[in-house]
Short mmCIF file of C-alpha atoms in Angstrom, two decimals:
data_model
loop_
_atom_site.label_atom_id
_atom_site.label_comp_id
_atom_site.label_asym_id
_atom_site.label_seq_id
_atom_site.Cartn_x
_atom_site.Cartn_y
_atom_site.Cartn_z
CA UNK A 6 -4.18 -11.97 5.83
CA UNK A 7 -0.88 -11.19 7.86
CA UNK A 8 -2.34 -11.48 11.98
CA UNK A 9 -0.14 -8.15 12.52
CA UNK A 10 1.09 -4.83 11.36
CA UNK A 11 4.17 -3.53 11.10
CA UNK A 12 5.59 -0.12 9.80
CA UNK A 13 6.73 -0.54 6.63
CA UNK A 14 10.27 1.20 6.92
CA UNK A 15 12.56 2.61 9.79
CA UNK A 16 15.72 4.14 10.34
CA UNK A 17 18.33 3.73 12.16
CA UNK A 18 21.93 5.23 13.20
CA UNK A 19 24.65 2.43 14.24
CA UNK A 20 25.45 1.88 17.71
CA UNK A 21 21.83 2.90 18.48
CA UNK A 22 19.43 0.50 20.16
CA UNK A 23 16.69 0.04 17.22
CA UNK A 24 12.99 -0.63 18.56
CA UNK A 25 10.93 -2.15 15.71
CA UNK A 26 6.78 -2.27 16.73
CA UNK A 27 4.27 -5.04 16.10
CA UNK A 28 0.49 -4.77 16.70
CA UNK A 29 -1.00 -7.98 17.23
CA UNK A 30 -4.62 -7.11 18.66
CA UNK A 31 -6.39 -9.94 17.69
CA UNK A 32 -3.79 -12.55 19.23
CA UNK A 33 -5.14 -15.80 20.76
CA UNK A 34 -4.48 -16.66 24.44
CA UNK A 35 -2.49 -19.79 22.91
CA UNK A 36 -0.38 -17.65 20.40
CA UNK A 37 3.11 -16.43 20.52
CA UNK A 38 4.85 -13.77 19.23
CA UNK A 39 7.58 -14.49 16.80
CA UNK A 40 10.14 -12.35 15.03
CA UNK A 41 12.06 -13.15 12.26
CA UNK A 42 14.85 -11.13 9.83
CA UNK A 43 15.57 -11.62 6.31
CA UNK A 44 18.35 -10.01 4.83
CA UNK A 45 18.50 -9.24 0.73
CA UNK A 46 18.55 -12.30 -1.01
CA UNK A 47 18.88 -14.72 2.15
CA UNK A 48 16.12 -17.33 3.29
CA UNK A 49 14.45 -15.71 6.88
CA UNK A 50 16.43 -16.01 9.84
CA UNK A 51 14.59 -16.51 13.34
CA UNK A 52 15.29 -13.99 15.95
CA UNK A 53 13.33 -14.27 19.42
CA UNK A 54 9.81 -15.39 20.18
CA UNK A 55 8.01 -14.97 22.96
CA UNK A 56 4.43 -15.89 24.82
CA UNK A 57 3.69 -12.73 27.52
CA UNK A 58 7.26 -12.54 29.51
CA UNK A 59 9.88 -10.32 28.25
CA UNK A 60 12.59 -12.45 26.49
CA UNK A 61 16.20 -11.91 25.72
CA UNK A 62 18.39 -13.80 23.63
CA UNK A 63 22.30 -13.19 22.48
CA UNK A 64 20.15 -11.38 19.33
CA UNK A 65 17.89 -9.54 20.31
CA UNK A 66 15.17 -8.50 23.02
CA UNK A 67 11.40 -8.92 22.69
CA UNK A 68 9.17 -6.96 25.32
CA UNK A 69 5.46 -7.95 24.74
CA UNK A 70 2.66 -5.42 26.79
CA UNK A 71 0.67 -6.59 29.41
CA UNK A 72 -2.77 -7.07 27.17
CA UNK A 73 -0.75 -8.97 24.92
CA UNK A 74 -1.55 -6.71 21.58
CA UNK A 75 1.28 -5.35 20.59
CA UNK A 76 5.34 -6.13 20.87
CA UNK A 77 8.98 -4.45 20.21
CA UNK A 78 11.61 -5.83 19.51
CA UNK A 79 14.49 -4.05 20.47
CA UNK A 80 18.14 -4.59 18.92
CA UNK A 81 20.35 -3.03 21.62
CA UNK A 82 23.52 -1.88 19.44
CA UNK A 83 22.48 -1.51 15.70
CA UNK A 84 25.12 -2.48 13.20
CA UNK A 85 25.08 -2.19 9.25
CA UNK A 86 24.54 -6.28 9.11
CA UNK A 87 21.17 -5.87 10.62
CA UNK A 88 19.90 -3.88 7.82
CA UNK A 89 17.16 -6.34 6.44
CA UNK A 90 13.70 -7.10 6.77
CA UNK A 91 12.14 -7.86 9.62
CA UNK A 92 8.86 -10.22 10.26
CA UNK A 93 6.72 -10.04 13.22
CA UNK A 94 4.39 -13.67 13.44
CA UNK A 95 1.80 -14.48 15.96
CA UNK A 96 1.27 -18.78 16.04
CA UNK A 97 0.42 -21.39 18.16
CA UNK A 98 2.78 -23.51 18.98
CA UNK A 99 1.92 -27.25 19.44
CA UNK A 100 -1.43 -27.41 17.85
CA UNK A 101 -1.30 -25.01 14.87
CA UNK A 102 1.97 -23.86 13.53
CA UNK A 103 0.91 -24.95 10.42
CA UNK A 104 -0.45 -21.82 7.85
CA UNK A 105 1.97 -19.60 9.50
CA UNK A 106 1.79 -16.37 7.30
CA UNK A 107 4.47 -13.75 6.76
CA UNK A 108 3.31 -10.45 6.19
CA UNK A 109 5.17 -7.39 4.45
CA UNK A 110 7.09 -6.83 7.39
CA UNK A 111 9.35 -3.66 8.30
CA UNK A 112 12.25 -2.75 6.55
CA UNK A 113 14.65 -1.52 8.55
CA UNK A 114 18.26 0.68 7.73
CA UNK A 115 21.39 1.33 9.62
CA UNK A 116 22.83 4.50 8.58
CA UNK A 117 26.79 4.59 9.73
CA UNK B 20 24.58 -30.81 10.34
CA UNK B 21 23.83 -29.06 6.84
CA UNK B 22 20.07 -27.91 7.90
CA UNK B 23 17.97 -27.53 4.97
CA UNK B 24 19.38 -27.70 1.63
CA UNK B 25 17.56 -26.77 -1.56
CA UNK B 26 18.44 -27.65 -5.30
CA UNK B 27 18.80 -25.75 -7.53
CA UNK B 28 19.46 -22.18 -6.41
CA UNK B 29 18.54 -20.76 -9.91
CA UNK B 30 16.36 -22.07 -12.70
CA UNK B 31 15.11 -20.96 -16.07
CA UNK B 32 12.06 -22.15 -17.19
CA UNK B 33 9.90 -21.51 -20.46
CA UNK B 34 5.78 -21.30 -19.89
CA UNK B 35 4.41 -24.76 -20.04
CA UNK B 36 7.57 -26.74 -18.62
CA UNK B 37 7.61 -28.30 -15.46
CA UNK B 38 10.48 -28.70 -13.00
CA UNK B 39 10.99 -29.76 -9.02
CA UNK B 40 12.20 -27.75 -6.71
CA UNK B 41 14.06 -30.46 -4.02
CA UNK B 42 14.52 -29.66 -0.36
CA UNK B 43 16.21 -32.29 2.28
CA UNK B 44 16.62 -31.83 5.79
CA UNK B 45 18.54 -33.15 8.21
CA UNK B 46 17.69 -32.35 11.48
CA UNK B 47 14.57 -34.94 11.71
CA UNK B 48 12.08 -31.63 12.55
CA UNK B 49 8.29 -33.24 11.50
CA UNK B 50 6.99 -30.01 9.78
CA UNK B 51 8.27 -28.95 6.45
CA UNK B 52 6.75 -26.03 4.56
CA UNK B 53 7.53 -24.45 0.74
CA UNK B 54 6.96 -20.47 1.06
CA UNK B 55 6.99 -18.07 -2.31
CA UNK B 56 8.84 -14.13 -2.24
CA UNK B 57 8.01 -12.20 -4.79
CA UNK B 58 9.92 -9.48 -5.34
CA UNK B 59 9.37 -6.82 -2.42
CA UNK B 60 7.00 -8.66 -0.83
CA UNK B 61 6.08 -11.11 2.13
CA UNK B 62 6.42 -14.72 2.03
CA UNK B 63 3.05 -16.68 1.00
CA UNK B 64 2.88 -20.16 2.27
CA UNK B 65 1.87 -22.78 -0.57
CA UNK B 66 2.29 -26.27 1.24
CA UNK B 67 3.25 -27.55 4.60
CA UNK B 68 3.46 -31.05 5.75
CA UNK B 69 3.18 -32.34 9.25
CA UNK B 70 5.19 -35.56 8.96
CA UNK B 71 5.98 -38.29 5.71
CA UNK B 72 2.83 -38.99 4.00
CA UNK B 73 0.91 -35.96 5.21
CA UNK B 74 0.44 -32.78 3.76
CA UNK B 75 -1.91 -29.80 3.03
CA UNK B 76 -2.39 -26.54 1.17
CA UNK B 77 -1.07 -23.33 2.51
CA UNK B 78 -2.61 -19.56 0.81
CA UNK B 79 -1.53 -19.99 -2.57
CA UNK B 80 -1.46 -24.09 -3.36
CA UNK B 81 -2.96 -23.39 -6.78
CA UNK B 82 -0.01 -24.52 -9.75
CA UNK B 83 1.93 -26.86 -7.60
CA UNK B 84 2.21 -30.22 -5.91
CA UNK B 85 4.02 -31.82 -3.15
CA UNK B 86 4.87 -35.13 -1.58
CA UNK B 87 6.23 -35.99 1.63
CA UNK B 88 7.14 -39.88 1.95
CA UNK B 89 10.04 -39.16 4.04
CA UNK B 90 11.15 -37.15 6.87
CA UNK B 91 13.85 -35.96 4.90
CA UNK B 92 12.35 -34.55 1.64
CA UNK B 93 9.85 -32.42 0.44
CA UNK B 94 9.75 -31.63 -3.16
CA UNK B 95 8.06 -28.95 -4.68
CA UNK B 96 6.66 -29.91 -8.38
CA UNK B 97 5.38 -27.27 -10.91
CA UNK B 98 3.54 -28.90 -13.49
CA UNK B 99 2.83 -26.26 -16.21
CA UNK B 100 5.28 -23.50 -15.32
CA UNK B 101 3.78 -19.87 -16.13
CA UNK B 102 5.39 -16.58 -16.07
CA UNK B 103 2.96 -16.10 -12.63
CA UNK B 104 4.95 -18.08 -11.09
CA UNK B 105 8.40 -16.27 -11.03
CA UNK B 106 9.70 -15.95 -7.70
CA UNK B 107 12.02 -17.29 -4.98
CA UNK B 108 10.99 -20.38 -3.07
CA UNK B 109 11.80 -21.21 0.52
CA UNK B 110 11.72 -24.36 1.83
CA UNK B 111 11.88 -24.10 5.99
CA UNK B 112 11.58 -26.96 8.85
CA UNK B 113 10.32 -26.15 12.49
CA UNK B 114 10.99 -28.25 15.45
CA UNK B 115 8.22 -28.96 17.93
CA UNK B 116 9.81 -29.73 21.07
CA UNK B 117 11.45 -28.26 24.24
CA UNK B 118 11.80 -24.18 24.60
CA UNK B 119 13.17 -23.55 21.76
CA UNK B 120 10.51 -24.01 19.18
CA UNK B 121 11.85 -22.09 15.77
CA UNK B 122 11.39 -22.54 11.97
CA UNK B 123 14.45 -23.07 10.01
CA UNK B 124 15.25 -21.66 5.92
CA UNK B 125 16.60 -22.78 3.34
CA UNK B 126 18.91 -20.69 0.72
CA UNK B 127 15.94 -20.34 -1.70
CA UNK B 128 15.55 -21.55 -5.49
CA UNK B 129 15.20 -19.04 -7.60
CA UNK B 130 12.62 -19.51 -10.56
CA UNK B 131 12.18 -17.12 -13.81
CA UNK B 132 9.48 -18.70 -15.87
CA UNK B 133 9.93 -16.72 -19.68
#
């Protein structure tokens, strides 16, 4: 089974900032959080990962809490090409990215 | 620099047929992995491989087959194709070195077994 949840759907109006959750509360100490996007009928696309510090890419931005157990990530000016589905992953790098698994993920909408 | 590559990108099979599902890389990453998508859902990892000549089952091995003798390739085989086994695979790489650790896709192959 998937290491997190996500919700399964969200909304969102273009130009907003989108903040799609993760809850990861049985991550490892060696684990990081990775997020990924897949739009319709593409292979997965990787986004941003992180380990505890905030991280920011040209993408996207992934804040992590301080207890480690749950994540956003935050797309700071939603357009109609990020419509897709987005995966949340928790893996260690280094020693066991090996059965990474995918869950459901959340679907998320632009709405112009 | 043509990443991963996968071939074919659509495939009819009847029950009972086999077929492989080819994916080359070129960016010399170690770890290779074949992932399934079934329609609305998740992907579900079947094999991964470490480096040429070593691989090992993912969740849901049962129904296929892989080899890994170079760095480059990683073929998928379906020996008795069943209609269980419609779906798109993904064939992704991930590089293990430096800061920017990330897994990379492939297009997908997608597979109707009638």
């Amino acid at each position: 089974d998937a290491k997190t949840t996500q919700p399964t759907s969200m909304d969102c109006a273009e130009g907003r900032a989108a903040n799609l959750p993760c809850n990861h509360s049985t991550i490892s100490g060696n684990e990081y959080v990775y997020w990924y996007r897949q739009i319709h009928s593409q292979g997965p696309q990787y986004i941003i990962h992180g380990l505890k510090n905030n991280e920011t890419n040209e993408m996207a931005s992934l804040i992590i809490t301080e207890d480690r157990k749950s994540s956003t990530l935050i797309l700071p000016h939603a357009t109609l090409r990020d419509t897709a589905v987005y995966y949340c992953i928790v893996s260690a790098q280094k020693t066991s990215y090996d059965k990474v698994i995918f869950g459901p993920g959340t679907s998320l909408s632009v709405i112009p | 620099n043509a990443g991963v590559t996968q071939t074919p990108k659509f495939r009819i099979l009847k029950i009972g047929q086999s077929m492989t599902l080819q994916c080359t890389q070129d960016m010399n990453h170690n770890y290779m992995y074949w992932y399934r998508q079934d329609p609305g859902m998740g992907l579900k990892l079947i094999y991964y491989s470490v480096g040429a000549g070593i691989t090992d089952k993912g969740e849901v091995p049962n129904g296929y087959n892989v080899s890994r003798s170079t760095t480059e390739d990683f073929p998928l085989r379906l020996e008795l194709a069943a209609p269980s086994q419609t779906s798109v695979y993904f064939c992704a790489t991930f590089r293990l070195q430096g800061a920017k650790e990330t897994q990379y896709f492939g297009p997908g192959t997608r597979l109707l077994v009638l």
